[in-house]
XYZ file of C-alpha atoms in Angstrom:
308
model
C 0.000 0.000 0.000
C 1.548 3.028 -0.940
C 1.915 6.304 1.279
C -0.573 8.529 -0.043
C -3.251 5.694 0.283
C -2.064 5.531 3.996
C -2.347 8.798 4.420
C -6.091 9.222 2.437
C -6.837 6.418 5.103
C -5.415 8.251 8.145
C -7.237 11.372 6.689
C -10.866 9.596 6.618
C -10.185 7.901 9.487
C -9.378 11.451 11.638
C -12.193 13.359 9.859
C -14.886 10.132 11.571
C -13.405 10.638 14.668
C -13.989 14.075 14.628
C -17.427 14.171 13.278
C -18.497 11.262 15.566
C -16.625 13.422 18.555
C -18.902 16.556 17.202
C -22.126 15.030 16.962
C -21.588 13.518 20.625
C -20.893 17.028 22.158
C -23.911 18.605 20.556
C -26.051 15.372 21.443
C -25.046 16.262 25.283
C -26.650 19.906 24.762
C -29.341 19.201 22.338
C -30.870 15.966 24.723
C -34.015 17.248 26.576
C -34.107 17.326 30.269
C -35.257 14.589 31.837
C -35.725 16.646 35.259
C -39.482 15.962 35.521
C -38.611 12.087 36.477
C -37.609 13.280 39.796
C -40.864 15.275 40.353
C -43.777 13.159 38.516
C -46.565 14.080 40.362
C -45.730 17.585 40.710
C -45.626 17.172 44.784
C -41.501 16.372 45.203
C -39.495 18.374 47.014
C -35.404 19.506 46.028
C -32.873 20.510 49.069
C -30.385 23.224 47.659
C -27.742 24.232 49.722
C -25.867 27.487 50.040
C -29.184 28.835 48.433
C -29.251 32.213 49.281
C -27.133 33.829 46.700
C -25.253 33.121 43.212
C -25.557 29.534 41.365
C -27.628 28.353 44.731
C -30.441 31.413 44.549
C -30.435 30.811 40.716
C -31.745 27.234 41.348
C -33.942 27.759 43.920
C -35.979 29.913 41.165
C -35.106 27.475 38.392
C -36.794 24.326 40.581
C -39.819 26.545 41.514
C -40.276 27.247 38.131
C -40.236 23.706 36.894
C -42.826 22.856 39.793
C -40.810 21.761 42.701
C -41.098 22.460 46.316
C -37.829 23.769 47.962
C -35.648 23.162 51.054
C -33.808 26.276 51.451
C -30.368 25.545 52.961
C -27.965 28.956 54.290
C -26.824 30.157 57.577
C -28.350 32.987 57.784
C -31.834 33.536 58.692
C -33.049 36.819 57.213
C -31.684 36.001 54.062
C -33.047 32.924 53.527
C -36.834 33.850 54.784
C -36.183 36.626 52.148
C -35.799 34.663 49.939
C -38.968 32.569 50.967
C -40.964 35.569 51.165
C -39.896 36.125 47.272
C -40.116 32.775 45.875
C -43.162 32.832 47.521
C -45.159 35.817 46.073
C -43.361 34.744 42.540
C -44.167 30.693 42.604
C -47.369 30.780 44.610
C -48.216 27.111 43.968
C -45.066 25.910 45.406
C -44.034 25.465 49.056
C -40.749 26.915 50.686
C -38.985 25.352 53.628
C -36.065 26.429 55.283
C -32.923 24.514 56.963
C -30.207 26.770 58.817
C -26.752 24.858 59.281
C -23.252 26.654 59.202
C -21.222 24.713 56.592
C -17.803 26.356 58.101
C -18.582 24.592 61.278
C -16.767 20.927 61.764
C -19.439 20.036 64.276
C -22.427 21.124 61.813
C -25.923 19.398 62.675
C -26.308 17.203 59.458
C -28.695 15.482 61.628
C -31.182 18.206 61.914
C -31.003 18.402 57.834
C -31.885 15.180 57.566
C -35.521 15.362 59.880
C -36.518 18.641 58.539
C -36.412 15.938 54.865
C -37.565 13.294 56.606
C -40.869 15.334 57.896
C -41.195 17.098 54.362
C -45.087 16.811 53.307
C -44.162 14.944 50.092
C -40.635 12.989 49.326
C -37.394 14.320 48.906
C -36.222 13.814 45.160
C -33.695 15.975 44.558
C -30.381 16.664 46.192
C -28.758 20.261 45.295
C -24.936 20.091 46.596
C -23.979 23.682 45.736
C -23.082 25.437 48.359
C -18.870 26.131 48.088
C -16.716 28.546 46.771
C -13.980 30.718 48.535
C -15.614 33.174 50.430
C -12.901 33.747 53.266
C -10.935 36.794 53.146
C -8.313 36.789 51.629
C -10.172 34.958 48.632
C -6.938 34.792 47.051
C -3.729 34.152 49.016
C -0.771 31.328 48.822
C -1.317 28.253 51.101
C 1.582 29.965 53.190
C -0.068 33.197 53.907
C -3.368 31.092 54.995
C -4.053 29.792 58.520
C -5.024 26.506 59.733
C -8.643 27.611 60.302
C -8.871 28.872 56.868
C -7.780 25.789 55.433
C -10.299 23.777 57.477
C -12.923 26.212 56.977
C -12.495 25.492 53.159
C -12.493 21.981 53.390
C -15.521 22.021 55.389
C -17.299 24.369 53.005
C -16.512 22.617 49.744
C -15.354 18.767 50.753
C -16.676 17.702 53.697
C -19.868 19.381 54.778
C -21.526 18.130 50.451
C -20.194 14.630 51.718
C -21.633 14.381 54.780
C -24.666 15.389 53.658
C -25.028 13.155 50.726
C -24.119 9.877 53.021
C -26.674 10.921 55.677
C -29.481 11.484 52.945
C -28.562 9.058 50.601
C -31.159 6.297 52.395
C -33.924 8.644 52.212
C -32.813 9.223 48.434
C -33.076 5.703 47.657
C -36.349 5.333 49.848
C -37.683 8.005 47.474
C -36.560 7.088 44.046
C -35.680 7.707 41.261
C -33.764 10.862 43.067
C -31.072 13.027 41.754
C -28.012 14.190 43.693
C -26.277 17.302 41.583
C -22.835 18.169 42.589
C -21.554 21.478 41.777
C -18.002 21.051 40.616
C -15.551 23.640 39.141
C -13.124 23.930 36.583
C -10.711 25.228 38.912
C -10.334 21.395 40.275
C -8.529 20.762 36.713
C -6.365 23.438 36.220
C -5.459 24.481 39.568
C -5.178 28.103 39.427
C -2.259 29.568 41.818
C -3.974 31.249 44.850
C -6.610 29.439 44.835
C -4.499 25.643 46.164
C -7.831 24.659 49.014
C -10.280 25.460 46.825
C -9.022 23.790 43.761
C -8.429 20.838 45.852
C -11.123 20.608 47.301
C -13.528 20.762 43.594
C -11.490 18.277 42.611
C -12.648 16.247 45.406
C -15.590 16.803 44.366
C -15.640 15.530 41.112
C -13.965 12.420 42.312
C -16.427 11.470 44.882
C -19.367 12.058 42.308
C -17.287 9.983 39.649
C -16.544 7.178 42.544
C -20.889 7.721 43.718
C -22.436 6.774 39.868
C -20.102 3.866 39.571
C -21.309 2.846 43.303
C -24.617 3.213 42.694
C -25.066 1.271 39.829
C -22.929 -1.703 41.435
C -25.753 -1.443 44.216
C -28.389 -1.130 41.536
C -29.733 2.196 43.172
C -32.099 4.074 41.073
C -30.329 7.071 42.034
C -29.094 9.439 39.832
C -25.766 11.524 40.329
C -24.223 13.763 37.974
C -21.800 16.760 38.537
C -21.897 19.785 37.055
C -19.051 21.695 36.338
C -18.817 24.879 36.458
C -16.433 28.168 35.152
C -16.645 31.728 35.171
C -20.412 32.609 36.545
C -21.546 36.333 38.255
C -21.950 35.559 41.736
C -21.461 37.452 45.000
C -18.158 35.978 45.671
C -16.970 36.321 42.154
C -18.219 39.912 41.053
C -17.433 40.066 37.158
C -19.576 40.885 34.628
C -21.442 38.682 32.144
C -19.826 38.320 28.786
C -19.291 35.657 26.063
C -17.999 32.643 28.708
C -19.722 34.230 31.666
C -23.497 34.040 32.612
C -25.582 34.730 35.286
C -26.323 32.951 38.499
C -30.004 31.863 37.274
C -28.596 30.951 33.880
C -26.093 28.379 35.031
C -29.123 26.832 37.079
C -31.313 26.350 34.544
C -28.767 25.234 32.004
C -27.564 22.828 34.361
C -30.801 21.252 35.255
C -31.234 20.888 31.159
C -28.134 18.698 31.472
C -30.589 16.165 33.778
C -30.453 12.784 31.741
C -27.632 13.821 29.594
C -26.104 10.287 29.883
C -23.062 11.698 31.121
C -21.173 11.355 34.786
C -20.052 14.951 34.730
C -20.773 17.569 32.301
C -19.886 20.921 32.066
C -23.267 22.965 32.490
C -22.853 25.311 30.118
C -21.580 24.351 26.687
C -19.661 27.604 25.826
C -17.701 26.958 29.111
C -17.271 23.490 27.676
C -15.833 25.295 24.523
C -14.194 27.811 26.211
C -12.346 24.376 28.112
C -11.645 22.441 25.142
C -9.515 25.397 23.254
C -7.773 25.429 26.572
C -6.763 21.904 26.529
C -5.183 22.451 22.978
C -2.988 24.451 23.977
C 0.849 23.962 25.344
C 0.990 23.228 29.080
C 3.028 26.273 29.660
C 1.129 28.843 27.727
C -2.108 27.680 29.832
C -0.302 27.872 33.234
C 1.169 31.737 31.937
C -2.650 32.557 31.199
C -3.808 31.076 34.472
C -1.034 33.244 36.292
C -1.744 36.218 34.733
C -5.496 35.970 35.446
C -5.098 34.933 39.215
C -2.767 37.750 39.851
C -4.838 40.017 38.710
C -7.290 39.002 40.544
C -5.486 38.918 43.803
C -4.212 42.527 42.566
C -7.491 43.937 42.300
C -8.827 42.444 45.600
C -5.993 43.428 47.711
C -7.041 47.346 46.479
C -10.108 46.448 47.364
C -9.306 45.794 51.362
């Protein structure tokens, strides 16, 4: 056979893969949601956590729109019977229940999460782990300039407190299904930004624990579905940008990611520009990613050091 017939076979070959690797990303964003499995007779009920601003507010409204009741998770009290008092007035024929727990705490009451589901008026379908994120001050700092309660405080926050949870409520889950636990994972648990060492660590955590969870629960044949989200530049309270051609709105990342419900896939990224966005990234040489991700991070740290 000579070369160029190789090469014509190489060619055909490549150009397949590529189409078939095409038609299986837009297949991921063109699926219909199958969110309404969880909540069939319109009386289920979804727990979101850290729901009082950002990605967590966004799908309180998104659920409540699509018919589900709401367990309101935050630690503070007036703004999360604020945010009743609006979902409310907005989604009268849905109810709003609230659960106050302080994920920075080590000794949090998982326990009193778990009855307030338990005692819910209908089942619990729908698991919401989004509550994380790097709220501390300084948001970004060197693991060296951090202290030891910072570091646990993040861990807590974004590893240990979405675990917890999701062990204790798992049994009720299963009692309940088919139920959906969503886990909120970043991009940041890929590329490990500098300045940002807990919180990357601990996203990428999460998206090994929900990778390790779907493979468990089918071994155990659980109808229970889990699927993490993954997440990149979104407007939020702790990340105050503006939206722009990879960056969208609290609400917006919600409801896109609840369209990813069914998708077939472990963990998908919720939006697909930010999948996009991702995959140029990845093409790229290792160092010219790391000098983008360094020049971003320290201009970030920069701008909120003015800002003290």
């Amino acid at each position: 056979m000579s070369l160029s017939s190789n090469l014509e076979y190489l060619g055909a070959a490549t150009a397949l893969l590529l189409t078939y690797r095409a038609i299986s990303f837009c297949s991921i964003y063109l699926k219909p949601s199958k969110l309404h499995r969880y909540n069939p007779s319109g009386n289920s009920w979804a727990l979101v956590t850290g729901s009082t601003a950002g990605i967590g507010e966004g799908f309180a409204h998104a659920l409540c729109a699509k018919n589900f009741n709401v367990v309101l998770h935050g630690r503070n009290s007036q703004k999360l019977l604020a945010l009743k008092a609006t979902l409310e007035k907005k989604y009268p024929d849905v109810q709003i229940k609230i659960v106050i727990a302080d994920v920075f705490d080590l000794d949090v009451d998982i326990s009193s999460i778990v009855m307030a589901c338990e005692s819910l008026p209908g089942p619990l379908t729908l698991l919401v782990n989004n509550v994380g994120g790097a709220p501390l001050s300084p948001s970004y700092a060197t693991l060296a300039e951090v202290d030891a309660t910072y570091v646990d405080q993040m861990i807590n926050l974004n590893a240990r407190f979405p675990t917890q949870l999701t062990r204790a409520l798992l049994p009720l889950l299963s009692k309940n299904s088919p139920a959906l636990v969503m886990n909120a994972c970043s991009v940041a648990g890929f590329s490990g930004p500098p300045y940002l060492s807990v919180y990357s660590a601990s996203k990428a955590f999460n998206y090994a624990l929900n990778q390790s969870l779907v493979s468990e629960l089918k071994a155990e044949k659980k109808d229970v579905e889990a699927l993490a989200i993954v997440i990149a530049n979104v407007v939020s309270g702790g990340n105050k940008t503006t939206e722009g051609a990879f960056t969208c709105t609290g609400l917006q990342m919600a409801e896109m990611s609840l369209d990813r419900v069914g998708c077939g896939q472990p963990a998908v990224f919720g939006w697909w520009r930010h999948a996009v966005q991702w995959w140029c990234m990845s093409l790229l040489p290792e160092w010219v990613t790391e000098k983008i991700l360094i020049g971003v991070m320290k201009e970030r740290r920069m701008e909120e050091q003015k800002g003290e």
